[in-house]
Coordinates of C-alpha atoms and ligand atoms in Angstrom, one line a residue:
M1 CA 32.0 19.3 -22.1
N2 CA 33.6 16.6 -20.0
F3 CA 32.0 13.2 -19.2
S4 CA 31.1 14.2 -15.6
T5 CA 29.0 17.1 -17.0
V6 CA 27.3 14.9 -19.5
A7 CA 26.6 12.3 -16.8
N8 CA 25.0 14.9 -14.5
L9 CA 22.9 16.3 -17.3
S10 CA 21.7 12.8 -18.0
Y11 CA 20.9 12.3 -14.4
L12 CA 18.9 15.5 -14.5
V13 CA 16.9 14.1 -17.4
S14 CA 16.3 10.9 -15.4
A15 CA 15.2 13.0 -12.4
A16 CA 12.8 15.0 -14.6
L17 CA 11.4 11.7 -16.0
F18 CA 10.9 10.3 -12.4
I19 CA 9.0 13.5 -11.5
F20 CA 6.8 13.5 -14.6
G21 CA 6.3 9.7 -14.0
L22 CA 5.1 10.3 -10.4
K23 CA 2.8 13.1 -11.6
R24 CA 1.1 10.8 -14.1
L25 CA 0.5 8.2 -11.3
Q26 CA -2.2 10.5 -10.0
S27 CA -4.8 9.2 -12.4
P28 CA -5.5 5.6 -13.5
A29 CA -5.8 7.0 -17.1
T30 CA -2.2 8.2 -17.1
A31 CA -0.6 5.8 -14.6
R32 CA 0.8 3.3 -17.1
S33 CA 2.5 5.9 -19.1
G34 CA 3.8 7.4 -15.9
N35 CA 5.3 4.1 -14.9
F36 CA 6.8 3.8 -18.4
L37 CA 8.4 7.3 -18.2
A38 CA 9.9 6.5 -14.8
A39 CA 11.3 3.2 -16.2
I40 CA 13.0 5.1 -19.1
G41 CA 14.5 7.5 -16.5
M42 CA 15.8 4.5 -14.5
T43 CA 17.3 2.9 -17.6
I44 CA 19.1 6.2 -18.5
A45 CA 20.4 6.4 -14.9
I46 CA 21.7 2.8 -15.0
I47 CA 23.4 3.2 -18.3
V48 CA 25.1 6.4 -17.4
T49 CA 26.2 5.0 -14.0
L50 CA 27.7 2.0 -15.8
L51 CA 29.5 4.3 -18.2
E52 CA 30.7 6.5 -15.3
T53 CA 32.2 3.4 -13.6
N54 CA 33.8 2.1 -16.9
F55 CA 31.6 -0.9 -16.8
A56 CA 33.5 -2.2 -13.7
N57 CA 32.2 -5.7 -12.7
W58 CA 29.7 -5.6 -15.6
Q59 CA 29.5 -9.4 -15.6
M60 CA 28.2 -9.5 -12.0
I61 CA 25.9 -6.6 -12.7
L62 CA 24.5 -8.3 -15.8
V63 CA 23.8 -11.5 -13.9
G64 CA 22.2 -9.6 -11.0
G65 CA 20.1 -7.5 -13.4
I66 CA 18.8 -10.6 -15.3
V67 CA 18.0 -12.6 -12.2
G68 CA 16.3 -9.5 -10.6
A69 CA 14.3 -8.7 -13.7
L70 CA 13.1 -12.3 -14.0
I71 CA 12.1 -12.5 -10.3
G72 CA 10.4 -9.1 -10.5
S73 CA 8.5 -9.7 -13.7
V74 CA 7.4 -13.2 -12.9
S75 CA 6.2 -12.3 -9.4
A76 CA 4.5 -9.1 -10.5
R77 CA 2.5 -11.1 -13.1
A78 CA 1.7 -14.0 -10.8
V79 CA 0.7 -12.1 -7.6
Q80 CA -2.9 -11.9 -6.7
M81 CA -4.2 -8.4 -6.2
T82 CA -5.1 -9.3 -2.6
A83 CA -1.5 -10.2 -2.0
M84 CA -0.1 -7.0 -3.5
P85 CA 0.7 -5.3 -0.1
Q86 CA 3.0 -8.1 1.0
M87 CA 4.7 -8.1 -2.4
V88 CA 5.3 -4.4 -2.2
G89 CA 6.5 -5.0 1.4
I90 CA 9.1 -7.6 0.5
F91 CA 10.4 -5.6 -2.5
N92 CA 10.8 -2.5 -0.3
G93 CA 12.7 -4.6 2.2
F94 CA 15.1 -5.7 -0.5
G95 CA 15.6 -2.1 -1.6
G96 CA 16.5 -1.2 2.0
G97 CA 18.7 -4.2 2.3
A98 CA 20.5 -3.2 -0.9
S99 CA 21.1 0.3 0.4
A100 CA 22.5 -1.2 3.6
L101 CA 24.8 -3.5 1.6
V102 CA 26.1 -0.5 -0.4
A103 CA 26.9 1.3 2.9
I104 CA 28.5 -1.9 4.4
S105 CA 30.6 -2.6 1.3
E106 CA 31.8 1.1 1.2
F107 CA 32.9 0.7 4.8
L108 CA 34.8 -2.5 3.9
R109 CA 36.3 -0.9 0.8
L110 CA 37.7 2.0 2.8
L111 CA 39.1 -0.4 5.3
R112 CA 40.7 -2.7 2.7
H113 CA 42.3 0.2 0.9
G114 CA 43.5 1.7 4.2
D115 CA 41.7 5.0 3.2
V116 CA 40.6 7.4 5.9
M117 CA 36.8 7.5 6.4
T118 CA 35.9 11.2 6.2
N119 CA 33.2 12.4 8.6
D120 CA 30.8 13.0 5.7
A121 CA 31.3 9.5 4.3
G122 CA 31.1 8.0 7.8
I123 CA 27.8 9.7 8.6
S124 CA 26.3 8.5 5.3
I125 CA 27.6 5.0 5.9
V126 CA 26.1 4.8 9.4
L127 CA 22.8 6.3 8.4
G128 CA 22.6 4.1 5.3
T129 CA 23.2 1.0 7.4
L130 CA 20.7 2.0 10.1
I131 CA 17.9 3.0 7.8
G132 CA 18.5 0.2 5.3
G133 CA 18.8 -2.4 8.1
V134 CA 15.6 -1.3 9.8
T135 CA 13.8 -1.2 6.5
F136 CA 15.0 -4.7 5.5
S137 CA 14.1 -6.6 8.8
G138 CA 11.0 -4.5 9.4
S139 CA 9.7 -5.3 5.9
M140 CA 10.4 -9.0 6.4
I141 CA 8.2 -8.9 9.5
A142 CA 5.5 -7.0 7.7
F143 CA 5.6 -9.6 4.9
A144 CA 5.4 -12.5 7.3
K145 CA 2.4 -10.9 9.1
L146 CA 0.5 -10.3 5.9
Q147 CA 1.4 -13.7 4.5
N148 CA 0.2 -15.4 7.7
L149 CA 3.7 -16.8 8.3
M150 CA 3.5 -15.4 11.8
T151 CA 0.6 -14.0 13.9
G152 CA -0.9 -10.8 12.6
A153 CA -1.8 -9.8 16.1
P154 CA 0.2 -7.0 17.7
V155 CA 2.9 -8.7 19.8
T156 CA 3.7 -6.4 22.7
W157 CA 6.0 -6.8 25.7
P158 CA 6.8 -4.7 28.7
L159 CA 9.1 -1.6 28.2
Q160 CA 8.8 -2.1 24.5
K161 CA 8.9 1.6 23.5
I162 CA 11.8 2.2 26.0
L163 CA 13.7 -0.7 24.5
N164 CA 13.3 0.7 21.0
S165 CA 14.3 4.1 22.1
L166 CA 17.4 2.6 23.8
L167 CA 18.2 0.7 20.6
V168 CA 18.1 4.0 18.5
A169 CA 20.2 5.8 21.1
A170 CA 22.8 3.0 21.2
I171 CA 23.1 2.9 17.4
L172 CA 23.5 6.6 17.1
A173 CA 26.0 6.7 20.0
L174 CA 28.0 3.8 18.4
G175 CA 27.8 5.5 15.0
A176 CA 29.1 8.8 16.4
Y177 CA 32.0 6.9 18.1
L178 CA 32.8 5.1 14.9
V179 CA 32.8 8.2 12.7
F180 CA 34.6 10.6 15.0
F181 CA 36.9 8.4 17.1
D182 CA 37.6 4.9 15.7
Q183 CA 36.9 4.8 12.0
T184 CA 38.4 1.3 11.5
N185 CA 36.6 -0.5 14.3
V186 CA 34.9 -3.4 12.5
L187 CA 33.3 -4.8 15.7
V188 CA 31.5 -1.5 16.4
F189 CA 30.3 -1.4 12.8
L190 CA 29.0 -5.0 13.0
V191 CA 27.2 -4.2 16.2
I192 CA 25.5 -1.2 14.4
V193 CA 24.5 -3.6 11.6
G194 CA 23.1 -6.1 14.1
L195 CA 21.2 -3.6 16.2
S196 CA 19.7 -2.0 13.2
L197 CA 18.3 -5.3 12.1
V198 CA 17.0 -6.0 15.6
L199 CA 15.4 -2.5 15.7
G200 CA 13.4 -3.3 12.5
V201 CA 12.0 -6.4 14.1
T202 CA 11.2 -4.8 17.5
S203 CA 9.5 -1.8 15.8
V204 CA 7.2 -3.7 13.5
T205 CA 6.3 -6.8 15.6
P206 CA 4.1 -4.8 18.0
I207 CA 2.0 -3.4 15.1
G208 CA -1.1 -5.3 14.2
G209 CA -1.4 -6.9 10.7
A210 CA -4.4 -4.6 10.0
D211 CA -2.0 -1.7 10.0
M212 CA 0.6 -3.3 7.9
P213 CA -0.2 -1.4 4.7
V214 CA 0.6 1.8 6.5
V215 CA 3.8 0.4 7.9
I216 CA 4.8 -0.9 4.4
S217 CA 4.2 2.6 3.0
L218 CA 6.3 4.1 5.8
L219 CA 9.1 1.5 5.3
N220 CA 8.9 2.4 1.6
S221 CA 9.7 5.9 2.6
Y222 CA 12.6 4.6 4.7
S223 CA 13.9 2.6 1.8
G224 CA 14.0 5.8 -0.2
L225 CA 15.9 7.6 2.6
A226 CA 18.3 4.6 2.7
A227 CA 18.8 4.8 -1.0
A228 CA 19.5 8.6 -0.7
A229 CA 22.0 7.8 2.0
A230 CA 23.6 5.2 -0.3
G231 CA 23.7 7.9 -3.0
F232 CA 25.8 10.1 -0.6
V233 CA 28.0 7.1 0.2
V234 CA 28.9 6.4 -3.4
D235 CA 28.6 10.0 -4.5
N236 CA 25.8 9.4 -7.1
N237 CA 23.4 12.3 -7.6
V238 CA 20.6 10.4 -9.3
L239 CA 20.5 7.9 -6.4
I240 CA 20.2 10.8 -4.0
I241 CA 17.3 12.3 -6.1
A242 CA 15.5 9.0 -6.6
G243 CA 15.8 8.1 -3.0
S244 CA 14.5 11.5 -1.8
L245 CA 11.5 11.1 -4.2
V246 CA 10.7 7.7 -2.8
G247 CA 11.2 9.0 0.7
A248 CA 8.8 11.9 0.2
S249 CA 6.1 10.1 -1.8
G250 CA 6.1 7.2 0.8
L251 CA 5.5 9.7 3.5
I252 CA 2.7 11.4 1.5
L253 CA 1.1 8.0 1.0
T254 CA 1.4 7.1 4.7
N255 CA -0.3 10.4 5.5
I256 CA -3.2 9.7 3.0
M257 CA -3.8 6.3 4.6
C258 CA -3.8 7.8 8.2
V259 CA -6.1 10.6 7.1
G260 CA -8.4 8.0 5.4
M261 CA -8.6 6.1 8.6
N262 CA -8.7 9.2 10.8
R263 CA -5.8 7.9 12.9
S264 CA -2.4 9.5 13.7
L265 CA 0.8 7.8 12.6
A266 CA 1.7 7.5 16.3
N267 CA -1.5 5.6 16.9
V268 CA -0.7 3.2 14.0
L269 CA 2.9 2.7 15.1
F270 CA 2.4 2.5 18.9
G271 CA -1.3 1.8 19.3
A272 CA -1.0 -2.0 18.9
V273 CA -4.5 -1.9 17.2
G274 CA -6.1 -5.0 15.8
T275 CA -6.2 -8.8 16.3
A276 CA -5.0 -11.7 14.3
D277 CA -8.5 -12.6 13.3
V278 CA -9.1 -9.1 11.9
V279 CA -5.9 -9.4 9.8
A280 CA -7.1 -12.6 8.1
G281 CA -10.1 -10.6 7.0
S282 CA -13.4 -10.9 8.8
V283 CA -13.1 -14.1 10.7
G284 CA -15.1 -12.8 13.7
A285 CA -18.6 -13.9 14.2
G286 CA -20.3 -10.8 15.5
A287 CA -23.3 -9.0 14.1
A288 CA -25.0 -5.7 14.9
E289 CA -28.2 -6.2 16.7
G290 CA -31.4 -5.8 14.6
I291 CA -33.3 -7.5 11.8
V292 CA -31.4 -8.7 8.8
R293 CA -33.3 -8.7 5.6
D294 CA -32.2 -11.2 3.0
V295 CA -32.9 -10.5 -0.7
S296 CA -32.8 -13.0 -3.5
A297 CA -30.7 -12.3 -6.6
E298 CA -34.0 -12.3 -8.6
E299 CA -35.5 -9.6 -6.5
A300 CA -32.3 -7.6 -6.3
G301 CA -31.8 -7.8 -10.1
M302 CA -35.3 -6.4 -10.6
I303 CA -34.7 -3.5 -8.3
L304 CA -31.5 -2.7 -10.1
A305 CA -33.1 -3.0 -13.6
Y306 CA -35.8 -0.6 -12.7
A307 CA -33.7 1.9 -10.8
N308 CA -33.0 5.4 -12.0
S309 CA -29.5 5.6 -10.6
V310 CA -27.1 3.1 -9.0
I311 CA -23.9 3.6 -7.2
F312 CA -21.5 0.6 -6.8
V313 CA -19.4 0.7 -3.7
P314 CA -16.5 -1.8 -4.1
G315 CA -14.5 -3.0 -1.1
Y316 CA -12.0 -5.7 -0.2
G317 CA -14.5 -8.5 -0.8
M318 CA -14.7 -7.5 -4.5
A319 CA -10.9 -8.0 -4.7
V320 CA -11.1 -11.4 -2.9
A321 CA -13.9 -12.6 -5.2
Q322 CA -12.3 -11.1 -8.3
A323 CA -15.8 -9.8 -9.1
Q324 CA -14.6 -6.6 -10.9
H325 CA -15.3 -8.0 -14.4
A326 CA -18.8 -9.2 -13.5
V327 CA -19.5 -5.8 -11.9
R328 CA -18.5 -4.1 -15.1
E329 CA -20.8 -6.4 -17.0
L330 CA -23.6 -5.6 -14.7
S331 CA -23.1 -1.9 -15.1
D332 CA -23.1 -2.3 -18.9
V333 CA -26.4 -4.1 -18.7
L334 CA -27.9 -1.4 -16.4
K335 CA -26.6 1.4 -18.6
E336 CA -28.2 -0.1 -21.6
R337 CA -31.4 0.1 -19.7
G338 CA -30.9 3.8 -19.1
V339 CA -29.8 3.5 -15.5
D340 CA -27.3 6.1 -14.4
V341 CA -24.3 4.1 -13.0
K342 CA -21.4 5.4 -10.9
Y343 CA -18.7 3.9 -8.7
A344 CA -17.8 5.3 -5.3
V345 CA -14.2 4.7 -4.3
H346 CA -13.2 5.2 -0.7
P347 CA -9.5 6.2 -0.2
V348 CA -8.8 3.1 2.0
A349 CA -11.2 0.6 0.4
G350 CA -9.4 -2.7 0.0
R351 CA -5.9 -3.2 1.4
M352 CA -3.8 -0.5 -0.2
P353 CA -4.4 2.9 -1.7
G354 CA -5.7 2.7 -5.2
H355 CA -6.6 -1.0 -4.8
M356 CA -10.2 -0.5 -6.2
N357 CA -9.1 1.8 -8.9
V358 CA -6.6 -0.8 -10.2
L359 CA -9.1 -3.6 -10.1
L360 CA -11.8 -1.6 -11.9
A361 CA -9.3 -0.3 -14.4
E362 CA -8.4 -3.9 -15.1
A363 CA -12.0 -4.6 -15.9
N364 CA -12.1 -1.5 -18.3
V365 CA -14.5 0.5 -16.1
P366 CA -14.4 4.0 -17.7
Y367 CA -12.4 6.3 -15.5
D368 CA -15.2 8.9 -15.7
D369 CA -17.5 6.5 -13.8
L370 CA -15.2 6.4 -10.8
Y371 CA -15.8 9.0 -8.1
S372 CA -13.8 9.7 -5.0
M373 CA -15.5 9.9 -1.6
D374 CA -15.6 13.7 -1.5
D375 CA -17.0 13.9 -5.0
I376 CA -19.8 11.4 -4.5
N377 CA -21.1 11.6 -1.0
H378 CA -23.5 14.3 -1.8
A379 CA -25.1 12.1 -4.5
F380 CA -26.3 9.2 -2.3
P381 CA -29.6 10.9 -1.1
N382 CA -30.6 11.2 -4.8
T383 CA -29.6 7.6 -5.7
T384 CA -32.1 4.8 -6.1
V385 CA -29.8 1.9 -5.1
A386 CA -26.3 1.8 -3.5
V387 CA -24.8 -1.6 -4.1
V388 CA -22.1 -2.4 -1.6
I389 CA -19.8 -5.1 -3.0
G390 CA -17.6 -6.6 -0.4
A391 CA -17.1 -3.3 1.4
N392 CA -17.7 -3.1 5.2
D393 CA -15.7 -0.7 7.3
V394 CA -15.7 2.1 4.7
V395 CA -19.5 2.2 4.8
N396 CA -20.0 1.7 8.6
P397 CA -22.2 4.6 9.8
A398 CA -20.9 4.0 13.4
A399 CA -17.8 6.0 12.2
R400 CA -20.1 9.1 12.2
H401 CA -21.7 8.8 15.6
D402 CA -20.4 6.0 17.8
T403 CA -17.6 7.5 19.9
T404 CA -16.8 4.1 21.3
S405 CA -16.2 2.6 17.8
P406 CA -12.6 2.1 16.7
L407 CA -13.8 3.5 13.4
Y408 CA -15.2 6.7 15.0
G409 CA -14.1 9.8 13.0
M410 CA -13.1 7.9 9.9
P411 CA -14.7 9.5 6.9
I412 CA -17.1 7.0 5.2
L413 CA -19.2 6.7 2.1
N414 CA -22.7 7.7 3.1
V415 CA -24.5 4.7 1.5
D416 CA -27.2 4.8 4.2
E417 CA -28.5 7.9 2.6
A418 CA -29.5 6.1 -0.6
E419 CA -33.1 5.1 -1.2
H420 CA -32.3 1.4 -1.2
I421 CA -29.1 -0.4 -0.1
I422 CA -28.1 -3.8 -1.4
V423 CA -25.1 -5.4 0.4
L424 CA -23.2 -8.3 -1.2
K425 CA -21.1 -10.3 1.2
R426 CA -20.9 -13.9 2.4
S427 CA -22.0 -13.6 6.0
M428 CA -22.6 -11.1 8.8
R429 CA -18.9 -11.2 9.8
P430 CA -17.1 -7.9 10.4
G431 CA -14.5 -6.4 8.1
F432 CA -10.8 -5.4 8.7
A433 CA -11.4 -3.3 11.8
G434 CA -13.3 -6.2 13.4
V435 CA -16.4 -4.2 14.3
D436 CA -20.0 -4.9 13.6
N437 CA -21.8 -2.8 11.0
E438 CA -25.2 -1.4 11.7
L439 CA -25.7 -0.7 8.0
F440 CA -26.4 -4.4 7.6
V441 CA -29.5 -4.2 9.9
H442 CA -30.6 -0.8 8.6
P443 CA -34.3 -0.8 7.6
K444 CA -33.3 0.2 4.0
T445 CA -30.7 -2.5 3.6
M446 CA -31.2 -5.9 1.8
M447 CA -28.4 -8.5 2.2
L448 CA -27.5 -10.6 -0.8
F449 CA -25.4 -13.3 0.8
G450 CA -22.8 -15.3 -1.2
D451 CA -19.5 -14.9 -3.0
A452 CA -19.5 -11.4 -4.6
K453 CA -18.6 -12.8 -8.1
D454 CA -21.4 -15.4 -8.0
S455 CA -23.9 -12.9 -6.7
V456 CA -23.0 -10.2 -9.3
Q457 CA -23.2 -12.8 -12.1
K458 CA -26.7 -13.8 -10.9
L459 CA -27.6 -10.1 -10.9
V460 CA -26.4 -9.7 -14.5
T461 CA -28.7 -12.6 -15.6
E462 CA -31.7 -11.2 -13.7
A463 CA -31.2 -7.7 -14.9
K464 CA -30.9 -8.9 -18.5
G465 CA -34.1 -10.8 -18.2
A466 CA -36.1 -8.1 -16.5
Ligands
NAP1 P1 -13.4 -4.6 4.9 O1 -13.9 -3.7 6.0 O2 -12.2 -5.4 5.2 O3 -14.6 -5.7 4.6 C1 -14.5 -6.6 3.5 C2 -15.7 -7.4 3.5 O4 -15.6 -8.2 2.3 C3 -15.8 -8.4 4.7 O5 -16.8 -7.9 5.6 C4 -16.2 -9.7 4.0 O6 -17.4 -10.2 4.6 C5 -16.4 -9.4 2.6 N1 -15.8 -10.4 1.7 C6 -14.7 -11.1 1.8 N2 -14.6 -12.0 0.8 C7 -15.7 -11.9 0.1 C8 -16.2 -12.6 -1.1 N3 -15.5 -13.5 -1.7 N4 -17.4 -12.2 -1.6 C9 -18.2 -11.3 -0.9 N5 -17.7 -10.6 0.1 C10 -16.5 -10.9 0.6 O7 -13.2 -3.9 3.5 P2 -13.3 -2.4 3.1 O8 -14.7 -1.8 3.4 O9 -12.8 -2.3 1.8 O10 -12.4 -1.6 4.2 C11 -11.0 -1.6 4.1 C12 -10.4 -1.8 5.5 O11 -8.9 -1.9 5.3 C13 -10.6 -0.5 6.3 O12 -10.8 -0.9 7.7 C14 -9.3 0.2 6.1 O13 -9.0 1.1 7.2 C15 -8.3 -0.9 6.1 N6 -7.0 -0.5 5.5 C16 -7.0 -0.2 4.2 C17 -5.9 0.3 3.7 C18 -5.8 0.8 2.2 O14 -4.9 1.5 1.9 N7 -6.8 0.4 1.4 C19 -4.7 0.4 4.4 C20 -4.7 0.0 5.8 C21 -5.9 -0.4 6.3 P3 -17.8 -11.8 4.6 O15 -16.6 -12.5 5.2 O16 -19.0 -11.9 5.3 O17 -17.9 -12.1 3.1

C-alpha cells in the first residue's frame, strides 16, 4: 500500500469522525463527546496532511498553530454567552479569509513557477477567492454590528440590490476571462479579490443587527464552501469533505432559524428588518395597552411553592442576567416540594440556536427536564404556573393572531394557556423584534420586575421559607 492510499484511508477515518461528531451535536447530552470526536478527526487530518507534504514549512505551521490555539482557547473561555454570536461570526470570517488566502497563494505559486493554470484549478481559485473574500468581509461587518462597533440598523441605499447583482456578475465575468483567456493577468485577479471583499460589505451592511445570527450561520455555510473550494485548489480530499459538511450544516442551521422565525431567507437578506435599538436588546419604551399587574417576590414565591406544576420559559434575558444557576436552584427547591418542573425551550430563544440549552446544561439542569416547543406546547393548559424568565418575542401571542405584527406566523410557546403566568424582566420594554407584548397585560399575568438573577434568587428564598 503506497502512502497516498494510507493518507486517503486516514482522511476517510477523519471524515467519519466529523460525521459522527456532528450527529452527536444533536443532543446536549452527547454534544461534548461529539466535539471531541470531531477534534480527533481534525487532528488526524492535520497530521496526515503534514506527512503528505513532508513537513514542508513546519516551523511556520507550528508557530501559526500555537498562536491560533492560544487565541482560540483564551477567547472561547473568556467570551460571555451573550457575545457568542459575534465570536462565531469573527472566527467564521477568519475561516473564509484563510480559504481565500489559500486560493490567492496558489494563484501566485503557479505564476511564480511559470506553470499553466488549468481550467479546473482556475475555477477553484476564482470561486475560493470569491466565496472566501465575501465570507471574510461580510463576517467582519456582522461582528462590528453585533459588537456595536457600527450601527446595527439596516443601512440601505438606492439601487443596492442592483449594485450587488452587478458586483457578482462582474466578478464572474472577470473570473471567466482570467481562467479561459488570460491566466497570468495579476491585475484582473487583484480586482476579483477587491470586488469580492466589497461584495461582502455591501451584502451584509443592509441587513439589520437583529438578523445577524442568521447571516452568521449563512456565512458559516459560505466559509465551508470556501474551504471546499480551497480543497480542490490544493487537491486535498479531507478539506473538500470538511468544507462540504460545514457548508451543508450551516445551511441547515440557517433554515432552522428562518423556520423558527417564520421568515424566508430572502426576507432576512433583503428585507432590511429591524432597527439599531432593537439590536441592542429592548431599548424601546413601548408597552402594550392594558393593566399591568405587579407581583412581589414574596407572593410569587408562595404561588410557585404551592403549585402542582411549573414550566420555566427561559429567554435572552436569562442569558444577560446569567440567571441559569439560580433557576436550577429554584427548580430543585420546587421539586423537593413535589412540584412537577419542566423547561420549555423555543428554537430561537436567546441569540443563537441552542443558546438556552447550553446555558441550562452549564447549570446542570437535567436534559430530561428540557422540552422543545413542539413537545411542550400541549402541556401549558394543564400547568399551574408558566414562569417566563427574560423571554419576550418567543411568548408573544400576537404571533398567532395579529397579522400586522412583524412576529405574525412565528410559532410561539403558548404560555398564555397556563393557569397563571409570572414574567420576570426589568421593564415593559420590548424584545429583539421591537414589538410590544400583550402577554404582559394579560389578565392572568403577574410581572415580577427586576434583574432576572436577583428575582430568581428572591424566589428561591421565598419558596424555601413557604
Ligand atoms: P427577546 O425577545 O429578545 O427578549 C428578551 C427580554 O429579556 C427583553 O424583553 C428584556 O426586557 C429582558 N431582559 C434583558 N436583560 C434582562 C435581565 N438582566 N433580567 C431580566 N430580563 C432581562 O428574547 P427571546 O424571547 O429569547 O427571543 C429571541 C429573539 O431573538 C427573537 O425575536 C428571535 O427571533 C431573535 N433571534 C434569535 C435567534 C436564535 O438563534 N436564537 C436568531 C436570530 C434572531 P427588559 O429590558 O425589560 O428587562
